[in-house]
PDB file of C-alpha atoms in Angstrom:
ATOM      1  CA  UNK A   8       5.294  13.729  11.248  1.00  0.00           C
ATOM      2  CA  UNK A   9       5.131  15.296   7.804  1.00  0.00           C
ATOM      3  CA  UNK A  10       4.060  13.330   4.722  1.00  0.00           C
ATOM      4  CA  UNK A  11       6.128  13.862   1.592  1.00  0.00           C
ATOM      5  CA  UNK A  12       6.691  12.241  -1.786  1.00  0.00           C
ATOM      6  CA  UNK A  13       9.128   9.338  -1.724  1.00  0.00           C
ATOM      7  CA  UNK A  14      12.439   9.752  -3.545  1.00  0.00           C
ATOM      8  CA  UNK A  15      14.973   7.229  -4.812  1.00  0.00           C
ATOM      9  CA  UNK A  16      17.049   8.017  -1.711  1.00  0.00           C
ATOM     10  CA  UNK A  17      14.259   6.478   0.405  1.00  0.00           C
ATOM     11  CA  UNK A  18      14.249   3.093  -1.348  1.00  0.00           C
ATOM     12  CA  UNK A  19      16.423   1.194   1.132  1.00  0.00           C
ATOM     13  CA  UNK A  20      14.535   2.583   4.135  1.00  0.00           C
ATOM     14  CA  UNK A  21      11.144   1.800   2.564  1.00  0.00           C
ATOM     15  CA  UNK A  22      12.266  -1.752   1.731  1.00  0.00           C
ATOM     16  CA  UNK A  23      13.382  -2.298   5.322  1.00  0.00           C
ATOM     17  CA  UNK A  24      10.116  -0.830   6.618  1.00  0.00           C
ATOM     18  CA  UNK A  25       8.006  -3.019   4.283  1.00  0.00           C
ATOM     19  CA  UNK A  26       9.739  -6.261   5.256  1.00  0.00           C
ATOM     20  CA  UNK A  27       9.540  -5.457   8.975  1.00  0.00           C
ATOM     21  CA  UNK A  28       5.883  -4.414   8.669  1.00  0.00           C
ATOM     22  CA  UNK A  29       4.947  -7.566   6.735  1.00  0.00           C
ATOM     23  CA  UNK A  30       6.692  -9.787   9.273  1.00  0.00           C
ATOM     24  CA  UNK A  31       4.843  -8.052  12.085  1.00  0.00           C
ATOM     25  CA  UNK A  32       1.380  -7.476  10.561  1.00  0.00           C
ATOM     26  CA  UNK A  33       1.053 -10.855   8.889  1.00  0.00           C
ATOM     27  CA  UNK A  34       2.721 -13.060  11.540  1.00  0.00           C
ATOM     28  CA  UNK A  35      -0.526 -14.959  12.158  1.00  0.00           C
ATOM     29  CA  UNK A  36      -1.878 -14.668   8.603  1.00  0.00           C
ATOM     30  CA  UNK A  37       0.916 -15.830   6.284  1.00  0.00           C
ATOM     31  CA  UNK A  38       3.235 -18.855   6.441  1.00  0.00           C
ATOM     32  CA  UNK A  39       6.202 -18.218   8.741  1.00  0.00           C
ATOM     33  CA  UNK A  40       8.764 -19.608   6.221  1.00  0.00           C
ATOM     34  CA  UNK A  41       7.528 -17.092   3.634  1.00  0.00           C
ATOM     35  CA  UNK A  42       7.842 -14.181   6.075  1.00  0.00           C
ATOM     36  CA  UNK A  43      11.262 -15.324   7.329  1.00  0.00           C
ATOM     37  CA  UNK A  44      12.549 -15.570   3.758  1.00  0.00           C
ATOM     38  CA  UNK A  45      11.633 -11.962   2.923  1.00  0.00           C
ATOM     39  CA  UNK A  46      14.699  -9.990   1.915  1.00  0.00           C
ATOM     40  CA  UNK A  47      15.208  -6.258   2.349  1.00  0.00           C
ATOM     41  CA  UNK A  48      17.798  -6.340  -0.438  1.00  0.00           C
ATOM     42  CA  UNK A  49      15.433  -8.054  -2.891  1.00  0.00           C
ATOM     43  CA  UNK A  50      12.619  -5.667  -2.006  1.00  0.00           C
ATOM     44  CA  UNK A  51      14.936  -2.684  -2.506  1.00  0.00           C
ATOM     45  CA  UNK A  52      16.035  -4.066  -5.888  1.00  0.00           C
ATOM     46  CA  UNK A  53      12.378  -4.390  -7.003  1.00  0.00           C
ATOM     47  CA  UNK A  54      11.690  -0.841  -5.833  1.00  0.00           C
ATOM     48  CA  UNK A  55      14.714   0.500  -7.741  1.00  0.00           C
ATOM     49  CA  UNK A  56      13.444  -1.255 -10.864  1.00  0.00           C
ATOM     50  CA  UNK A  57       9.974   0.301 -10.396  1.00  0.00           C
ATOM     51  CA  UNK A  58      11.502   3.756  -9.913  1.00  0.00           C
ATOM     52  CA  UNK A  59      13.612   3.302 -13.064  1.00  0.00           C
ATOM     53  CA  UNK A  60      10.574   2.190 -15.098  1.00  0.00           C
ATOM     54  CA  UNK A  61       8.537   5.108 -13.776  1.00  0.00           C
ATOM     55  CA  UNK A  62      11.218   7.514 -14.954  1.00  0.00           C
ATOM     56  CA  UNK A  63      10.559   6.392 -18.549  1.00  0.00           C
ATOM     57  CA  UNK A  64       6.853   7.292 -18.393  1.00  0.00           C
ATOM     58  CA  UNK A  65       5.523  10.664 -19.449  1.00  0.00           C
ATOM     59  CA  UNK A  66       3.431  10.599 -16.265  1.00  0.00           C
ATOM     60  CA  UNK A  67       4.138   8.240 -13.396  1.00  0.00           C
ATOM     61  CA  UNK A  68       0.749   6.792 -12.458  1.00  0.00           C
ATOM     62  CA  UNK A  69       1.954   5.660  -9.005  1.00  0.00           C
ATOM     63  CA  UNK A  70       2.360   8.081  -6.126  1.00  0.00           C
ATOM     64  CA  UNK A  71       4.632   6.909  -3.292  1.00  0.00           C
ATOM     65  CA  UNK A  72       4.498   8.823  -0.021  1.00  0.00           C
ATOM     66  CA  UNK A  73       6.548   8.553   3.167  1.00  0.00           C
ATOM     67  CA  UNK A  74       6.473   9.946   6.665  1.00  0.00           C
ATOM     68  CA  UNK A  75       9.689  10.678   8.464  1.00  0.00           C
ATOM     69  CA  UNK A  76      10.854  11.437  11.965  1.00  0.00           C
ATOM     70  CA  UNK A  77      12.388  14.754  13.010  1.00  0.00           C
ATOM     71  CA  UNK A  78      15.767  13.093  12.392  1.00  0.00           C
ATOM     72  CA  UNK A  79      14.783  12.221   8.807  1.00  0.00           C
ATOM     73  CA  UNK A  80      14.233   8.465   9.296  1.00  0.00           C
ATOM     74  CA  UNK A  81      11.416   6.946   7.214  1.00  0.00           C
ATOM     75  CA  UNK A  82       8.615   5.895   9.574  1.00  0.00           C
ATOM     76  CA  UNK A  83       5.807   5.037   7.134  1.00  0.00           C
ATOM     77  CA  UNK A  84       5.124   4.435   3.457  1.00  0.00           C
ATOM     78  CA  UNK A  85       2.025   4.409   1.263  1.00  0.00           C
ATOM     79  CA  UNK A  86       1.352   4.135  -2.454  1.00  0.00           C
ATOM     80  CA  UNK A  87      -1.667   4.758  -4.668  1.00  0.00           C
ATOM     81  CA  UNK A  88      -2.463   5.077  -8.351  1.00  0.00           C
ATOM     82  CA  UNK A  89      -4.917   3.851 -10.961  1.00  0.00           C
ATOM     83  CA  UNK A  90      -6.916   0.762 -10.101  1.00  0.00           C
ATOM     84  CA  UNK A  91      -5.187  -2.369 -11.411  1.00  0.00           C
ATOM     85  CA  UNK A  92      -7.540  -4.587 -13.406  1.00  0.00           C
ATOM     86  CA  UNK A  93      -7.721  -8.056 -11.911  1.00  0.00           C
ATOM     87  CA  UNK A  94      -7.045  -7.040  -8.330  1.00  0.00           C
ATOM     88  CA  UNK A  95      -4.059  -6.664  -6.066  1.00  0.00           C
ATOM     89  CA  UNK A  96      -2.517  -9.935  -7.188  1.00  0.00           C
ATOM     90  CA  UNK A  97      -2.291  -8.981 -10.847  1.00  0.00           C
ATOM     91  CA  UNK A  98       1.002  -8.725 -12.669  1.00  0.00           C
ATOM     92  CA  UNK A  99      -0.559  -6.672 -15.464  1.00  0.00           C
ATOM     93  CA  UNK A 100       1.381  -3.475 -16.159  1.00  0.00           C
ATOM     94  CA  UNK A 101      -0.125  -0.255 -14.893  1.00  0.00           C
ATOM     95  CA  UNK A 102      -1.569   1.829 -17.686  1.00  0.00           C
ATOM     96  CA  UNK A 103      -0.556   5.406 -18.377  1.00  0.00           C
ATOM     97  CA  UNK A 104      -4.147   6.261 -19.260  1.00  0.00           C
ATOM     98  CA  UNK A 105      -6.450   7.964 -16.810  1.00  0.00           C
ATOM     99  CA  UNK A 106      -9.155   6.061 -14.983  1.00  0.00           C
ATOM    100  CA  UNK A 107     -11.791   7.320 -12.576  1.00  0.00           C
ATOM    101  CA  UNK A 108     -10.984   4.698  -9.951  1.00  0.00           C
ATOM    102  CA  UNK A 109      -7.820   4.811  -7.856  1.00  0.00           C
ATOM    103  CA  UNK A 110      -6.329   1.968  -5.858  1.00  0.00           C
ATOM    104  CA  UNK A 111      -4.612   2.346  -2.511  1.00  0.00           C
ATOM    105  CA  UNK A 112      -1.824  -0.166  -3.050  1.00  0.00           C
ATOM    106  CA  UNK A 113      -0.272  -0.119   0.413  1.00  0.00           C
ATOM    107  CA  UNK A 114       0.083   1.621   3.750  1.00  0.00           C
ATOM    108  CA  UNK A 115       2.774   0.460   6.161  1.00  0.00           C
ATOM    109  CA  UNK A 116       4.043   2.047   9.361  1.00  0.00           C
ATOM    110  CA  UNK A 117       6.942   0.946  11.546  1.00  0.00           C
ATOM    111  CA  UNK A 118       5.462  -1.586  14.004  1.00  0.00           C
ATOM    112  CA  UNK A 119       6.651   0.393  17.036  1.00  0.00           C
ATOM    113  CA  UNK A 120       4.688   3.406  15.754  1.00  0.00           C
ATOM    114  CA  UNK A 121       1.321   1.700  15.161  1.00  0.00           C
ATOM    115  CA  UNK A 122      -1.505   3.648  16.787  1.00  0.00           C
ATOM    116  CA  UNK A 123       0.346   6.972  16.662  1.00  0.00           C
ATOM    117  CA  UNK A 124      -1.636   8.458  13.754  1.00  0.00           C
ATOM    118  CA  UNK A 125       0.973   7.890  11.032  1.00  0.00           C
ATOM    119  CA  UNK A 126      -1.286   5.484   9.153  1.00  0.00           C
ATOM    120  CA  UNK A 127      -4.129   7.993   9.369  1.00  0.00           C
ATOM    121  CA  UNK A 128      -1.831  10.743   8.042  1.00  0.00           C
ATOM    122  CA  UNK A 129      -0.696   8.562   5.141  1.00  0.00           C
ATOM    123  CA  UNK A 130      -4.263   7.471   4.329  1.00  0.00           C
ATOM    124  CA  UNK A 131      -5.437  11.082   4.378  1.00  0.00           C
ATOM    125  CA  UNK A 132      -2.611  12.180   2.101  1.00  0.00           C
ATOM    126  CA  UNK A 133      -3.411   9.341  -0.333  1.00  0.00           C
ATOM    127  CA  UNK A 134      -7.116  10.173  -0.408  1.00  0.00           C
ATOM    128  CA  UNK A 135      -6.431  13.888  -0.872  1.00  0.00           C
ATOM    129  CA  UNK A 136      -3.867  13.173  -3.586  1.00  0.00           C
ATOM    130  CA  UNK A 137      -6.193  10.791  -5.429  1.00  0.00           C
ATOM    131  CA  UNK A 138      -9.019  13.346  -5.285  1.00  0.00           C
ATOM    132  CA  UNK A 139      -6.703  16.113  -6.580  1.00  0.00           C
ATOM    133  CA  UNK A 140      -5.692  13.844  -9.461  1.00  0.00           C
ATOM    134  CA  UNK A 141      -9.344  13.563 -10.471  1.00  0.00           C
ATOM    135  CA  UNK A 142     -10.183  10.097  -9.198  1.00  0.00           C
ATOM    136  CA  UNK A 143     -13.788   9.756  -8.035  1.00  0.00           C
ATOM    137  CA  UNK A 144     -13.477   6.490  -6.114  1.00  0.00           C
ATOM    138  CA  UNK A 145     -10.697   4.557  -4.409  1.00  0.00           C
ATOM    139  CA  UNK A 146     -10.465   0.816  -3.766  1.00  0.00           C
ATOM    140  CA  UNK A 147      -8.037  -1.371  -1.863  1.00  0.00           C
ATOM    141  CA  UNK A 148      -7.492  -5.050  -1.189  1.00  0.00           C
ATOM    142  CA  UNK A 149      -6.926  -6.454   2.293  1.00  0.00           C
ATOM    143  CA  UNK A 150      -6.276  -9.964   3.584  1.00  0.00           C
ATOM    144  CA  UNK A 151      -9.630 -11.291   4.706  1.00  0.00           C
ATOM    145  CA  UNK A 152      -8.362 -12.286   8.165  1.00  0.00           C
ATOM    146  CA  UNK A 153      -6.529  -9.004   8.844  1.00  0.00           C
ATOM    147  CA  UNK A 154      -8.993  -7.621  11.390  1.00  0.00           C
ATOM    148  CA  UNK A 155      -6.743  -4.725  12.458  1.00  0.00           C
ATOM    149  CA  UNK A 156      -6.355  -3.417   8.898  1.00  0.00           C
ATOM    150  CA  UNK A 157     -10.028  -3.894   8.150  1.00  0.00           C
ATOM    151  CA  UNK A 158     -10.994  -1.815  11.214  1.00  0.00           C
ATOM    152  CA  UNK A 159      -8.500   0.868  10.175  1.00  0.00           C
ATOM    153  CA  UNK A 160      -9.944   1.137   6.667  1.00  0.00           C
ATOM    154  CA  UNK A 161     -13.521   1.074   7.919  1.00  0.00           C
ATOM    155  CA  UNK A 162     -12.728   4.028  10.211  1.00  0.00           C
ATOM    156  CA  UNK A 163     -11.397   5.796   7.104  1.00  0.00           C
ATOM    157  CA  UNK A 164     -14.783   5.420   5.398  1.00  0.00           C
ATOM    158  CA  UNK A 165     -14.074   2.305   3.326  1.00  0.00           C
ATOM    159  CA  UNK A 166     -16.656  -0.465   3.118  1.00  0.00           C
ATOM    160  CA  UNK A 167     -16.444  -3.952   1.629  1.00  0.00           C
ATOM    161  CA  UNK A 168     -17.841  -3.759  -1.904  1.00  0.00           C
ATOM    162  CA  UNK A 169     -18.281  -7.473  -2.524  1.00  0.00           C
ATOM    163  CA  UNK A 170     -15.011  -8.023  -4.389  1.00  0.00           C
ATOM    164  CA  UNK A 171     -13.237 -11.199  -3.304  1.00  0.00           C
ATOM    165  CA  UNK A 172     -10.194 -12.956  -4.650  1.00  0.00           C
ATOM    166  CA  UNK A 173      -7.114 -14.838  -3.584  1.00  0.00           C
ATOM    167  CA  UNK A 174      -3.542 -13.581  -3.554  1.00  0.00           C
ATOM    168  CA  UNK A 175      -0.736 -15.987  -4.499  1.00  0.00           C
ATOM    169  CA  UNK A 176       1.851 -14.675  -2.073  1.00  0.00           C
ATOM    170  CA  UNK A 177       4.810 -16.757  -3.146  1.00  0.00           C
ATOM    171  CA  UNK A 178       4.147 -17.748  -6.757  1.00  0.00           C
ATOM    172  CA  UNK A 179       4.020 -21.364  -5.571  1.00  0.00           C
ATOM    173  CA  UNK A 180       0.295 -21.698  -5.031  1.00  0.00           C
ATOM    174  CA  UNK A 181      -0.013 -20.337  -1.490  1.00  0.00           C
ATOM    175  CA  UNK A 182      -3.326 -18.530  -1.920  1.00  0.00           C
ATOM    176  CA  UNK A 183      -4.608 -16.153   0.756  1.00  0.00           C
ATOM    177  CA  UNK A 184      -8.216 -14.863   0.596  1.00  0.00           C
ATOM    178  CA  UNK A 185      -8.481 -11.109   0.060  1.00  0.00           C
ATOM    179  CA  UNK A 186     -11.458  -8.752   0.035  1.00  0.00           C
ATOM    180  CA  UNK A 187     -11.934  -5.427  -1.730  1.00  0.00           C
ATOM    181  CA  UNK A 188     -13.003  -2.240   0.022  1.00  0.00           C
ATOM    182  CA  UNK A 189     -14.032   1.013  -1.643  1.00  0.00           C
ATOM    183  CA  UNK A 190     -15.174   4.541  -0.995  1.00  0.00           C
ATOM    184  CA  UNK A 191     -16.102   7.579  -3.067  1.00  0.00           C
ATOM    185  CA  UNK A 192     -13.821  10.611  -3.261  1.00  0.00           C
ATOM    186  CA  UNK A 193     -14.546  14.303  -3.475  1.00  0.00           C
ATOM    187  CA  UNK A 194     -12.204  17.162  -4.366  1.00  0.00           C
ATOM    188  CA  UNK A 195     -12.004  18.208  -0.721  1.00  0.00           C
ATOM    189  CA  UNK A 196     -11.576  14.670   0.575  1.00  0.00           C
ATOM    190  CA  UNK A 197      -9.527  13.905   3.636  1.00  0.00           C
ATOM    191  CA  UNK A 198      -9.341  10.984   5.988  1.00  0.00           C
ATOM    192  CA  UNK A 199     -10.661  10.785   9.525  1.00  0.00           C
ATOM    193  CA  UNK A 200      -9.549   7.433  10.852  1.00  0.00           C
TER     194      UNK A 200
END
């Protein structure tokens, strides 16, 4: 399935995909009440706000990518951009200034399509895009207990770099341990997961 840049028309589909993917991927890692309370509508509203804010920037530092089926349905989503100081849990605004280190913010695929290569395609497109934008290294944060995701990223050449933190998932003090992975980039980088 082809990878393309996300548009505002994809927001509702990406929000639905994200909520479904979180509820599936984190079923044994995050509190069930938190996952059950996730709202596609609220996620879509946040995404619309991010798209609107990005439109005011001279250069949008975040790249959102999607995969889609032959029928045009969104099947996967990924996002990358400059590394956020303070880790994945930070609420600090993303800077418009260039940095040498990118961050892979997210990769999600429809649960029924896991293992089909869509995640690999999205990861490869993110790594290639980050390298083309001049980044020399890429980092990501993953829930410490998410063995499936950790194996995926390790197959893509990422290794734990010693960064550890906690992620307050609900703003109410529910802290989940996260670990940072990293890998260097080259201009001709691609992903072989």
